[in-house]
């Protein structure tokens, strides 16, 4: 069994306490054993980052560009290998694993360019002979806490801007997916990242995560994960006056109007609801369908859903991989049981026993639901979608916005007028027209409103808001 250690101060460090990383497609397959740290490990990493922070903050944009560009190139060159590792570790299909690795590569390369484009502003003072300069500086040491569902892309879209803008990093990946984070740490190390600038501390949220959030010398926290943990982190950071950025859940609506192209609508909903085993914060979980197209839409979507091949993530024919672990599968099955009580009808949703022992579930569609049901209010995070029938666009918008969340919202229609109305009135950070609610570009902002997000947006040029702090300087030349 290969053992994997933590990267602190440019060295691979073992804390003992090795934990097995199990493949959700086949629990007999153990990927490796990863050394988990604790609060002392975090303190050790913070000391290393403190020693490195001034020189990295003052490093040239060229040096930062070159490091990020090299990591981006390495991820692309080995995307088949890392994509297969991702599929084995998290359960995404091979195609999704390779696609996510390529996304991580693009993110690194995008921020390699951004490192060269850190701009300021020169303004004329209201007083004579004084110049006012507005510049951006790194925040300092940032703690990055990431979930299991995008185990290579989410660390990439936090690490790359953090380093591009001159910050030092302590990364704690999800307990379930340390291998992909270990890949990024290895590539940063192999491509000359200076000691202490990037540190990987693996371990549990309750120990390592908590120690990162509460450490007084960590200046900012970027977190993606559940609402409960996000709220807790916001509270601690508020008290400590730490900069904080949270990306949490979604209960994303997808509206299908009578005038939609049926095949476009079904394909957007099939992808948005079930692909990546529904384990996307941007997944379409509430399908809000106008009554005229409802029956044809349900017939076609359920037919295509039932034809999806659920199987081992490493099999190239698989379309839906396993659920990430037993706990998540149990939670999905409980929601499906609840749907059997709340909804008019449930199609699919059974636990599947395949050749290898894994966490397999048939995709599920809940029919005859309304927006007050728990299945339509709480994030399920599995391959499950609810259909809600509505009379018109007005009702569709009202149901779409009647949620605690506000990450992504979609509409399928051939009416420009309806699309424009929805785009303007959807209470969401991202709006999709004739596209799945999940699936975004890497060079534009990502994030939501209401209970989904807190703090500045991630990704694209907007990432500069979180990873830098602004300084205003006044100069009287005499
Ligand atoms: P968590 O919020 O528990 O985990 C996210 C990250 O936070 C992990 O790295 C976790 O560590 C860490 N963490 C946990 N507790 C603390 C803490 N007290 N202080 C600091 N860090 C902590 O989510 P889960 O992974 O358990 O997923 C549960 C649910 O969250 C899912 O069912 C889904 O609904 C939602 N989710 C949403 C995501 C999104 O993209 N919006 C992504 C993933 C999950 P550890 O892994 O060791 O627990």
Short mmCIF file of C-alpha atoms and ligand atoms in Angstrom, two decimals:
data_model
loop_
_atom_site.label_atom_id
_atom_site.label_comp_id
_atom_site.label_asym_id
_atom_site.label_seq_id
_atom_site.Cartn_x
_atom_site.Cartn_y
_atom_site.Cartn_z
CA UNK A 1 0.00 0.00 0.00
CA UNK A 2 1.49 3.35 -1.02
CA UNK A 3 1.65 5.92 1.75
CA UNK A 4 1.16 9.63 1.06
CA UNK A 5 2.36 12.50 3.23
CA UNK A 6 1.69 16.18 3.71
CA UNK A 7 3.62 19.01 2.07
CA UNK A 8 4.90 21.51 4.63
CA UNK A 9 7.75 23.98 4.12
CA UNK A 10 8.74 22.25 0.88
CA UNK A 11 9.08 18.81 2.50
CA UNK A 12 6.91 15.71 2.62
CA UNK A 13 5.94 15.27 6.25
CA UNK A 14 4.31 12.27 7.90
CA UNK A 15 2.11 12.65 10.97
CA UNK A 16 1.52 8.89 11.13
CA UNK A 17 -2.24 8.36 11.39
CA UNK A 18 -2.57 6.85 7.88
CA UNK A 19 -6.13 6.59 6.51
CA UNK A 20 -7.18 4.42 3.60
CA UNK A 21 -8.70 6.11 0.56
CA UNK A 22 -11.36 3.73 -0.80
CA UNK A 23 -12.74 3.56 -4.35
CA UNK A 24 -16.55 4.05 -4.23
CA UNK A 25 -16.97 1.88 -7.36
CA UNK A 26 -15.30 -1.06 -5.60
CA UNK A 27 -14.67 -0.86 -1.89
CA UNK A 28 -12.09 -3.67 -2.16
CA UNK A 29 -9.87 -1.28 -4.11
CA UNK A 30 -7.81 0.96 -1.83
CA UNK A 31 -6.07 3.81 -3.65
CA UNK A 32 -3.52 4.59 -0.98
CA UNK A 33 -3.04 5.49 2.63
CA UNK A 34 -2.88 9.20 3.56
CA UNK A 35 -1.30 10.68 6.66
CA UNK A 36 -3.76 12.87 8.56
CA UNK A 37 -2.64 15.82 10.65
CA UNK A 38 -4.11 17.75 13.57
CA UNK A 39 -3.99 21.26 15.05
CA UNK A 40 -0.20 21.01 15.61
CA UNK A 41 0.28 20.14 11.93
CA UNK A 42 -1.65 23.26 10.96
CA UNK A 43 0.49 25.35 13.31
CA UNK A 44 3.61 23.89 11.68
CA UNK A 45 2.28 24.80 8.21
CA UNK A 46 1.39 28.33 9.32
CA UNK A 47 4.96 28.85 10.63
CA UNK A 48 6.29 27.80 7.22
CA UNK A 49 3.88 30.12 5.43
CA UNK A 50 4.82 33.02 7.70
CA UNK A 51 8.50 32.53 6.88
CA UNK A 52 7.69 32.51 3.14
CA UNK A 53 5.02 35.20 2.90
CA UNK A 54 7.13 38.34 2.41
CA UNK A 55 9.35 36.91 -0.29
CA UNK A 56 6.36 35.39 -2.17
CA UNK A 57 4.35 38.62 -1.84
CA UNK A 58 7.33 40.46 -3.36
CA UNK A 59 8.14 37.84 -5.99
CA UNK A 60 7.90 38.92 -9.61
CA UNK A 61 4.71 38.37 -11.56
CA UNK A 62 6.90 36.41 -13.98
CA UNK A 63 7.90 33.92 -11.27
CA UNK A 64 4.26 33.40 -10.26
CA UNK A 65 3.20 33.11 -13.89
CA UNK A 66 5.85 30.51 -14.63
CA UNK A 67 4.93 28.31 -11.67
CA UNK A 68 1.19 28.35 -12.41
CA UNK A 69 1.75 27.87 -16.14
CA UNK A 70 4.01 24.86 -15.50
CA UNK A 71 1.43 23.24 -13.21
CA UNK A 72 -1.29 23.90 -15.81
CA UNK A 73 0.84 22.26 -18.49
CA UNK A 74 1.60 19.24 -16.30
CA UNK A 75 -2.09 18.71 -15.50
CA UNK A 76 -2.97 18.81 -19.21
CA UNK A 77 -0.11 16.50 -20.20
CA UNK A 78 -1.20 13.89 -17.66
CA UNK A 79 -4.98 14.45 -17.80
CA UNK A 80 -5.74 10.80 -18.67
CA UNK A 81 -3.76 9.54 -15.69
CA UNK A 82 -5.15 12.11 -13.22
CA UNK A 83 -8.67 11.83 -14.68
CA UNK A 84 -8.57 8.08 -14.07
CA UNK A 85 -7.38 8.68 -10.50
CA UNK A 86 -10.25 11.12 -9.97
CA UNK A 87 -12.76 8.57 -11.30
CA UNK A 88 -11.28 5.96 -8.98
CA UNK A 89 -11.27 8.22 -5.94
CA UNK A 90 -14.56 10.14 -6.28
CA UNK A 91 -16.65 8.05 -8.67
CA UNK A 92 -17.05 10.48 -11.58
CA UNK A 93 -17.00 8.78 -14.96
CA UNK A 94 -13.68 8.63 -16.80
CA UNK A 95 -14.81 11.31 -19.26
CA UNK A 96 -15.89 13.57 -16.40
CA UNK A 97 -12.62 12.89 -14.54
CA UNK A 98 -10.47 13.81 -17.53
CA UNK A 99 -12.70 16.83 -18.23
CA UNK A 100 -12.32 18.03 -14.65
CA UNK A 101 -8.55 17.61 -14.79
CA UNK A 102 -8.44 19.66 -17.99
CA UNK A 103 -10.54 22.29 -16.24
CA UNK A 104 -7.99 22.43 -13.42
CA UNK A 105 -5.26 22.88 -16.03
CA UNK A 106 -7.17 25.74 -17.70
CA UNK A 107 -7.70 27.42 -14.34
CA UNK A 108 -3.96 27.32 -13.56
CA UNK A 109 -3.13 28.70 -16.99
CA UNK A 110 -5.77 31.44 -16.73
CA UNK A 111 -4.35 32.63 -13.41
CA UNK A 112 -0.80 32.36 -14.76
CA UNK A 113 -1.93 35.14 -17.14
CA UNK A 114 -3.73 37.06 -14.38
CA UNK A 115 -0.51 37.12 -12.32
CA UNK A 116 0.88 39.40 -15.06
CA UNK A 117 -2.17 41.67 -15.04
CA UNK A 118 -2.44 42.94 -11.48
CA UNK A 119 -3.44 46.53 -12.10
CA UNK A 120 -3.91 49.58 -9.90
CA UNK A 121 -5.44 53.00 -10.36
CA UNK A 122 -3.99 56.48 -10.30
CA UNK A 123 -6.44 59.20 -9.35
CA UNK A 124 -6.11 62.94 -9.08
CA UNK A 125 -6.41 64.13 -5.51
CA UNK A 126 -8.99 66.71 -4.53
CA UNK A 127 -6.04 68.54 -2.94
CA UNK A 128 -3.27 70.25 -4.96
CA UNK A 129 0.02 68.50 -5.86
CA UNK A 130 -0.99 65.18 -4.38
CA UNK A 131 -1.24 61.88 -6.25
CA UNK A 132 -3.58 59.14 -5.07
CA UNK A 133 -2.66 55.61 -5.95
CA UNK A 134 -4.88 52.57 -5.43
CA UNK A 135 -3.01 49.27 -5.43
CA UNK A 136 -3.79 45.66 -4.64
CA UNK A 137 -1.71 43.61 -2.20
CA UNK A 138 -1.93 39.94 -1.21
CA UNK A 139 -4.18 39.18 1.76
CA UNK A 140 -1.39 37.11 3.37
CA UNK A 141 -1.91 33.49 4.40
CA UNK A 142 -5.11 31.91 3.11
CA UNK A 143 -6.73 28.71 4.37
CA UNK A 144 -8.51 26.74 1.65
CA UNK A 145 -11.07 24.10 2.68
CA UNK A 146 -12.45 22.04 -0.17
CA UNK A 147 -15.19 19.40 -0.67
CA UNK A 148 -15.07 15.99 -2.32
CA UNK A 149 -17.33 16.60 -5.30
CA UNK A 150 -14.82 18.42 -7.55
CA UNK A 151 -11.62 17.12 -5.94
CA UNK A 152 -9.19 18.58 -8.48
CA UNK A 153 -11.06 21.57 -9.96
CA UNK A 154 -12.14 23.23 -6.70
CA UNK A 155 -8.66 23.11 -5.11
CA UNK A 156 -7.32 24.46 -8.44
CA UNK A 157 -9.73 27.39 -8.57
CA UNK A 158 -8.78 28.41 -5.04
CA UNK A 159 -5.02 27.69 -5.12
CA UNK A 160 -4.27 29.29 -8.51
CA UNK A 161 -5.67 32.78 -7.76
CA UNK A 162 -4.29 32.66 -4.20
CA UNK A 163 -0.76 32.10 -5.53
CA UNK A 164 -1.16 34.37 -8.58
CA UNK A 165 -1.91 37.34 -6.32
CA UNK A 166 1.00 36.58 -3.96
CA UNK A 167 -0.59 34.74 -1.04
CA UNK A 168 0.71 31.71 0.82
CA UNK A 169 -1.66 28.76 1.08
CA UNK A 170 -2.67 26.05 3.55
CA UNK A 171 -4.98 23.56 1.79
CA UNK A 172 -7.16 21.01 3.57
CA UNK A 173 -8.90 18.78 1.04
CA UNK A 174 -12.00 16.71 1.87
CA UNK A 175 -11.40 13.64 3.94
CA UNK A 176 -12.89 11.48 1.14
CA UNK A 177 -10.65 12.79 -1.67
CA UNK A 178 -7.06 13.51 -0.61
CA UNK A 179 -5.48 11.92 -3.72
CA UNK A 180 -6.39 14.64 -6.22
CA UNK A 181 -5.21 17.37 -3.84
CA UNK A 182 -1.99 15.41 -3.35
CA UNK A 183 -1.49 15.47 -7.14
CA UNK A 184 -1.68 19.27 -7.21
CA UNK A 185 0.70 19.53 -4.24
CA UNK A 186 3.15 17.23 -5.99
CA UNK A 187 3.03 19.26 -9.22
CA UNK A 188 3.55 22.55 -7.37
CA UNK A 189 6.49 21.03 -5.50
CA UNK A 190 8.05 19.48 -8.63
CA UNK A 191 7.72 22.73 -10.54
CA UNK A 192 9.67 24.80 -8.03
CA UNK A 193 7.07 26.28 -5.68
CA UNK A 194 9.21 27.87 -2.94
CA UNK A 195 9.15 26.21 0.50
CA UNK A 196 6.23 27.34 2.67
CA UNK A 197 4.33 29.08 -0.13
CA UNK A 198 1.97 26.16 -0.63
CA UNK A 199 1.27 23.68 2.18
CA UNK A 200 -0.98 20.64 2.12
CA UNK A 201 -2.38 19.43 5.44
CA UNK A 202 -4.71 16.47 5.08
CA UNK A 203 -7.12 15.43 7.82
CA UNK A 204 -10.57 15.74 9.24
CA UNK A 205 -12.71 18.86 9.13
CA UNK A 206 -13.28 18.68 12.88
CA UNK A 207 -9.54 18.82 13.62
CA UNK A 208 -7.48 20.19 10.70
CA UNK A 209 -10.34 22.25 9.21
CA UNK A 210 -11.25 23.72 12.58
CA UNK A 211 -7.59 24.53 13.33
CA UNK A 212 -7.25 26.37 10.01
CA UNK A 213 -10.40 28.41 10.58
CA UNK A 214 -9.44 29.38 14.14
CA UNK A 215 -5.70 29.98 13.65
CA UNK A 216 -5.05 33.67 14.40
CA UNK A 217 -2.30 33.98 11.77
CA UNK A 218 -4.40 32.75 8.86
CA UNK A 219 -5.82 35.91 7.29
CA UNK A 220 -8.60 34.57 5.06
CA UNK A 221 -10.67 31.42 4.53
CA UNK A 222 -12.15 30.19 1.28
CA UNK A 223 -14.58 27.30 1.79
CA UNK A 224 -16.81 25.17 -0.42
CA UNK A 225 -19.11 22.60 1.16
CA UNK A 226 -22.27 22.23 3.16
CA UNK A 227 -24.45 25.00 4.54
CA UNK A 228 -23.98 23.91 8.17
CA UNK A 229 -20.18 23.97 8.04
CA UNK A 230 -20.27 27.22 6.04
CA UNK A 231 -22.38 28.96 8.66
CA UNK A 232 -20.07 27.80 11.43
CA UNK A 233 -17.01 29.07 9.54
CA UNK A 234 -18.69 32.43 8.86
CA UNK A 235 -19.42 32.84 12.56
CA UNK A 236 -15.84 32.11 13.62
CA UNK A 237 -14.37 34.30 10.87
CA UNK A 238 -16.77 37.13 11.74
CA UNK A 239 -15.62 37.13 15.36
CA UNK A 240 -11.94 36.97 14.32
CA UNK A 241 -12.41 39.58 11.55
CA UNK A 242 -11.03 37.18 8.93
CA UNK A 243 -11.89 37.64 5.31
CA UNK A 244 -14.19 34.78 4.31
CA UNK A 245 -15.66 33.37 1.13
CA UNK A 246 -18.25 30.58 1.22
CA UNK A 247 -19.73 28.51 -1.60
CA UNK A 248 -22.44 26.25 -0.26
CA UNK A 249 -25.49 24.44 -1.50
CA UNK A 250 -28.10 24.87 -4.17
CA UNK A 251 -31.66 23.79 -4.94
CA UNK A 252 -31.43 24.93 -8.51
CA UNK A 253 -34.59 25.41 -10.57
CA UNK A 254 -34.84 24.55 -14.26
CA UNK A 255 -37.95 25.96 -15.92
CA UNK A 256 -39.32 24.25 -19.04
CA UNK A 257 -41.92 26.31 -20.90
CA UNK A 258 -44.51 25.01 -23.39
CA UNK A 259 -42.60 26.60 -26.27
CA UNK A 260 -39.29 24.85 -25.39
CA UNK A 261 -37.56 22.61 -27.91
CA UNK A 262 -38.33 19.27 -26.23
CA UNK A 263 -35.02 17.61 -27.12
CA UNK A 264 -33.01 20.63 -25.90
CA UNK A 265 -35.00 20.68 -22.64
CA UNK A 266 -34.69 16.95 -21.99
CA UNK A 267 -30.99 16.91 -22.76
CA UNK A 268 -30.34 19.95 -20.48
CA UNK A 269 -32.34 18.35 -17.64
CA UNK A 270 -30.79 14.89 -18.08
CA UNK A 271 -27.32 16.38 -17.87
CA UNK A 272 -28.07 18.97 -15.17
CA UNK A 273 -29.96 16.61 -12.87
CA UNK A 274 -28.15 13.28 -13.15
CA UNK A 275 -24.64 13.66 -14.56
CA UNK A 276 -21.77 13.54 -12.06
CA UNK A 277 -24.26 11.41 -10.07
CA UNK A 278 -26.13 14.62 -9.20
CA UNK A 279 -23.29 15.59 -6.88
CA UNK A 280 -22.95 19.16 -8.11
CA UNK A 281 -23.97 22.25 -6.18
CA UNK A 282 -25.28 23.57 -9.52
CA UNK A 283 -27.35 20.43 -10.28
CA UNK A 284 -30.93 20.98 -11.51
CA UNK A 285 -32.95 19.51 -8.68
CA UNK A 286 -36.32 21.23 -9.26
CA UNK A 287 -37.69 20.82 -12.80
CA UNK A 288 -40.48 23.40 -13.06
CA UNK A 289 -42.50 22.40 -16.10
CA UNK A 290 -45.41 24.21 -17.76
CA UNK A 291 -48.57 22.11 -18.02
CA UNK A 292 -48.78 21.97 -21.85
CA UNK A 293 -45.39 20.26 -22.28
CA UNK A 294 -45.42 18.43 -18.94
CA UNK A 295 -46.52 14.96 -20.04
CA UNK A 296 -44.32 14.80 -23.14
CA UNK A 297 -41.34 16.11 -21.15
CA UNK A 298 -41.81 13.62 -18.30
CA UNK A 299 -42.25 10.71 -20.73
CA UNK A 300 -39.05 11.52 -22.63
CA UNK A 301 -36.93 12.44 -19.60
CA UNK A 302 -37.90 9.32 -17.65
CA UNK A 303 -37.20 7.15 -20.71
CA UNK A 304 -33.73 8.64 -21.17
CA UNK A 305 -33.04 8.59 -17.42
CA UNK A 306 -33.88 4.89 -17.16
CA UNK A 307 -31.58 4.17 -20.11
CA UNK A 308 -28.55 5.73 -18.37
CA UNK A 309 -25.88 3.16 -17.62
CA UNK A 310 -24.97 3.16 -13.93
CA UNK A 311 -21.70 1.42 -13.23
CA UNK A 312 -18.04 1.38 -12.27
CA UNK A 313 -16.65 4.86 -12.88
CA UNK A 314 -13.58 3.36 -14.60
CA UNK A 315 -15.63 1.57 -17.25
CA UNK A 316 -15.68 3.84 -20.35
CA UNK A 317 -19.33 2.86 -21.03
CA UNK A 318 -20.54 4.09 -17.66
CA UNK A 319 -22.68 7.24 -17.74
CA UNK A 320 -23.48 7.51 -14.02
CA UNK A 321 -20.82 6.51 -11.52
CA UNK A 322 -21.40 5.51 -7.90
CA UNK A 323 -22.42 7.84 -5.08
CA UNK A 324 -19.33 9.02 -3.20
CA UNK A 325 -19.77 6.94 -0.02
CA UNK A 326 -22.18 4.93 2.10
CA UNK A 327 -23.22 7.97 4.17
CA UNK A 328 -24.22 10.01 1.11
CA UNK A 329 -26.00 7.00 -0.44
CA UNK A 330 -27.95 6.43 2.78
CA UNK A 331 -28.95 10.08 2.81
CA UNK A 332 -30.10 9.89 -0.85
CA UNK A 333 -32.14 6.75 -0.13
CA UNK A 334 -33.79 8.45 2.84
CA UNK A 335 -34.84 11.35 0.60
CA UNK A 336 -36.17 8.86 -1.98
CA UNK A 337 -38.17 7.18 0.80
CA UNK A 338 -39.51 10.60 1.80
CA UNK A 339 -40.42 11.28 -1.84
CA UNK A 340 -42.43 8.04 -1.89
CA UNK A 341 -44.50 9.60 0.91
CA UNK A 342 -44.56 13.22 -0.32
CA UNK A 343 -44.64 12.96 -4.13
CA UNK A 344 -47.32 11.53 -6.43
CA UNK A 345 -44.93 9.01 -8.00
CA UNK A 346 -41.27 8.02 -7.87
CA UNK A 347 -39.49 6.56 -10.92
CA UNK A 348 -36.18 4.75 -10.26
CA UNK A 349 -34.10 5.48 -7.15
CA UNK A 350 -33.30 1.90 -6.06
CA UNK A 351 -29.98 0.88 -4.53
CA UNK A 352 -28.19 -1.26 -7.14
CA UNK A 353 -25.99 -4.26 -6.42
CA UNK A 354 -23.44 -4.65 -9.22
CA UNK A 355 -20.49 -7.04 -9.63
CA UNK A 356 -18.17 -5.08 -7.36
CA UNK A 357 -19.20 -3.83 -3.91
CA UNK A 358 -19.87 -0.11 -4.40
CA UNK A 359 -22.35 2.68 -3.66
CA UNK A 360 -24.65 2.43 -6.67
CA UNK A 361 -28.02 4.07 -7.04
CA UNK A 362 -30.44 4.26 -9.97
CA UNK A 363 -31.28 7.88 -10.87
CA UNK A 364 -34.66 8.98 -9.49
CA UNK A 365 -37.40 11.25 -10.77
CA UNK A 366 -40.12 12.50 -8.39
CA UNK A 367 -43.43 13.39 -10.06
CA UNK A 368 -46.45 15.33 -8.80
CA UNK A 369 -44.48 17.36 -6.29
CA UNK A 370 -44.99 20.86 -4.93
CA UNK A 371 -42.53 23.40 -3.69
CA UNK A 372 -43.41 23.11 -0.01
CA UNK A 373 -42.21 19.48 0.21
CA UNK A 374 -38.90 18.80 1.97
CA UNK A 375 -37.58 17.10 -1.18
CA UNK A 376 -37.93 20.49 -2.89
CA UNK A 377 -36.52 22.60 -0.05
CA UNK A 378 -33.40 20.66 1.06
CA UNK A 379 -30.31 19.90 -1.02
CA UNK A 380 -30.23 16.14 -1.70
CA UNK A 381 -26.88 16.01 -3.56
CA UNK A 382 -27.62 12.81 -5.42
CA UNK A 383 -29.00 11.76 -8.84
CA UNK A 384 -32.55 12.83 -7.98
CA UNK A 385 -34.85 15.38 -9.62
CA UNK A 386 -38.35 16.63 -8.79
CA UNK A 387 -40.93 17.71 -11.33
CA UNK A 388 -43.24 20.59 -10.38
CA UNK A 389 -46.11 21.45 -12.75
CA UNK A 390 -46.92 25.16 -13.26
CA UNK A 391 -49.46 27.14 -15.31
CA UNK A 392 -47.28 29.87 -16.81
CA UNK A 393 -44.00 31.81 -16.72
CA UNK A 394 -45.18 33.99 -13.84
CA UNK A 395 -45.84 30.97 -11.63
CA UNK A 396 -42.59 29.36 -12.79
CA UNK A 397 -40.57 32.39 -11.70
CA UNK A 398 -42.33 32.55 -8.38
CA UNK A 399 -41.64 28.83 -7.68
CA UNK A 400 -38.04 29.12 -8.96
CA UNK A 401 -37.33 31.98 -6.54
CA UNK A 402 -39.15 30.41 -3.58
CA UNK A 403 -36.07 28.78 -2.04
CA UNK A 404 -33.39 29.54 0.54
CA UNK A 405 -30.75 29.09 -2.16
CA UNK A 406 -29.71 31.12 -5.21
CA UNK A 407 -26.80 29.54 -7.04
CA UNK A 408 -27.88 28.68 -10.60
CA UNK A 409 -31.24 28.92 -12.38
CA UNK A 410 -32.18 27.78 -15.88
CA UNK A 411 -34.96 28.12 -18.43
CA UNK A 412 -35.70 26.22 -21.63
CA UNK A 413 -37.75 28.29 -24.04
CA UNK A 414 -37.70 29.47 -27.66
CA UNK A 415 -39.16 32.84 -26.65
CA UNK A 416 -36.60 35.61 -26.40
CA UNK A 417 -39.07 37.59 -24.32
CA UNK A 418 -39.55 34.80 -21.76
CA UNK A 419 -35.80 34.13 -21.61
CA UNK A 420 -35.08 37.81 -21.01
CA UNK A 421 -37.78 38.11 -18.33
CA UNK A 422 -36.42 35.03 -16.52
CA UNK A 423 -32.81 36.21 -16.82
CA UNK A 424 -33.71 39.50 -15.18
CA UNK A 425 -35.95 38.13 -12.43
CA UNK A 426 -34.20 34.90 -11.39
CA UNK A 427 -32.74 35.33 -7.89
CA UNK A 428 -29.54 33.43 -8.67
CA UNK A 429 -25.87 34.17 -9.22
CA UNK A 430 -25.87 32.34 -12.55
CA UNK A 431 -28.63 31.97 -15.17
CA UNK A 432 -28.68 29.48 -18.04
CA UNK A 433 -30.93 29.67 -21.11
CA UNK A 434 -31.42 26.35 -22.96
CA UNK A 435 -28.41 24.95 -21.05
CA UNK A 436 -28.05 22.75 -17.96
CA UNK A 437 -27.85 24.66 -14.66
CA UNK A 438 -24.49 22.92 -14.12
CA UNK A 439 -21.49 23.43 -16.40
CA UNK A 440 -19.74 26.79 -16.36
CA UNK A 441 -16.77 28.54 -17.95
CA UNK A 442 -13.56 29.08 -16.00
CA UNK A 443 -12.83 32.67 -16.98
CA UNK A 444 -15.99 34.29 -15.59
CA UNK A 445 -17.34 34.65 -12.05
CA UNK A 446 -18.90 31.70 -10.25
CA UNK A 447 -21.16 32.06 -7.23
CA UNK A 448 -24.64 32.62 -5.95
CA UNK A 449 -26.99 34.63 -3.81
CA UNK A 450 -29.07 34.05 -0.67
CA UNK A 451 -28.07 30.87 1.22
CA UNK A 452 -25.76 29.61 -1.54
CA UNK A 453 -22.81 31.94 -1.23
CA UNK A 454 -21.23 34.54 0.98
CA UNK A 455 -18.41 36.93 0.18
CA UNK A 456 -16.79 37.83 -3.13
CA UNK A 457 -17.20 35.67 -6.23
CA UNK A 458 -14.75 32.93 -7.20
CA UNK A 459 -13.06 32.45 -10.59
CA UNK A 460 -12.25 34.69 -13.50
CA UNK A 461 -10.94 38.18 -12.90
CA UNK A 462 -13.43 38.60 -10.05
CA UNK A 463 -11.25 36.32 -7.89
CA UNK A 464 -8.97 39.32 -7.32
CA UNK A 465 -11.52 40.74 -4.86
CA UNK A 466 -11.07 37.93 -2.37
CA UNK A 467 -7.37 37.21 -2.79
CA UNK A 468 -6.16 40.81 -2.57
CA UNK A 469 -6.66 43.76 -0.29
CA UNK A 470 -6.74 47.35 -1.50
CA UNK A 471 -4.31 50.07 -0.40
CA UNK A 472 -4.83 53.78 -1.07
CA UNK A 473 -1.58 55.82 -1.01
CA UNK A 474 -1.32 59.61 -1.05
CA UNK A 475 1.92 61.23 -2.25
CA UNK A 476 2.84 64.90 -1.95
CA UNK A 477 5.88 65.37 -4.09
CA UNK A 478 6.89 68.59 -2.32
P1 LIG B 1 -18.76 19.52 4.64
O1 LIG B 1 -19.21 20.92 4.68
O2 LIG B 1 -18.79 18.76 5.91
O3 LIG B 1 -17.27 19.42 4.08
C1 LIG B 1 -16.63 20.36 3.25
C2 LIG B 1 -15.22 20.59 3.74
O4 LIG B 1 -15.24 21.21 5.02
C3 LIG B 1 -14.43 19.29 3.93
O5 LIG B 1 -13.08 19.50 3.63
C4 LIG B 1 -14.63 19.02 5.40
O6 LIG B 1 -13.69 18.15 5.96
C5 LIG B 1 -14.50 20.42 5.95
N1 LIG B 1 -15.04 20.61 7.29
C6 LIG B 1 -16.00 19.87 7.93
N2 LIG B 1 -16.21 20.36 9.17
C7 LIG B 1 -15.39 21.42 9.32
C8 LIG B 1 -15.15 22.36 10.37
N3 LIG B 1 -15.80 22.31 11.55
N4 LIG B 1 -14.24 23.34 10.18
C9 LIG B 1 -13.59 23.43 9.02
N5 LIG B 1 -13.74 22.57 7.99
C10 LIG B 1 -14.65 21.59 8.13
O7 LIG B 1 -19.58 18.79 3.55
P2 LIG B 1 -19.54 17.21 3.22
O8 LIG B 1 -18.36 16.96 2.38
O9 LIG B 1 -19.70 16.40 4.45
O10 LIG B 1 -20.86 17.10 2.38
C11 LIG B 1 -22.12 17.15 3.04
C12 LIG B 1 -23.13 17.87 2.20
O11 LIG B 1 -22.64 19.16 1.81
C13 LIG B 1 -23.45 17.20 0.89
O12 LIG B 1 -24.37 16.21 1.03
C14 LIG B 1 -23.95 18.38 0.09
O13 LIG B 1 -25.28 18.63 0.40
C15 LIG B 1 -23.12 19.54 0.56
N6 LIG B 1 -21.97 19.82 -0.31
C16 LIG B 1 -22.05 20.88 -1.13
C17 LIG B 1 -21.01 21.15 -1.99
C18 LIG B 1 -21.06 22.29 -2.90
O14 LIG B 1 -20.27 22.34 -3.84
N7 LIG B 1 -21.94 23.23 -2.67
C19 LIG B 1 -19.82 20.33 -2.05
C20 LIG B 1 -19.82 19.23 -1.13
C21 LIG B 1 -20.86 19.03 -0.29
P3 LIG B 1 -14.00 16.55 6.00
O15 LIG B 1 -14.06 16.14 4.58
O16 LIG B 1 -12.84 15.98 6.70
O17 LIG B 1 -15.28 16.40 6.71
#
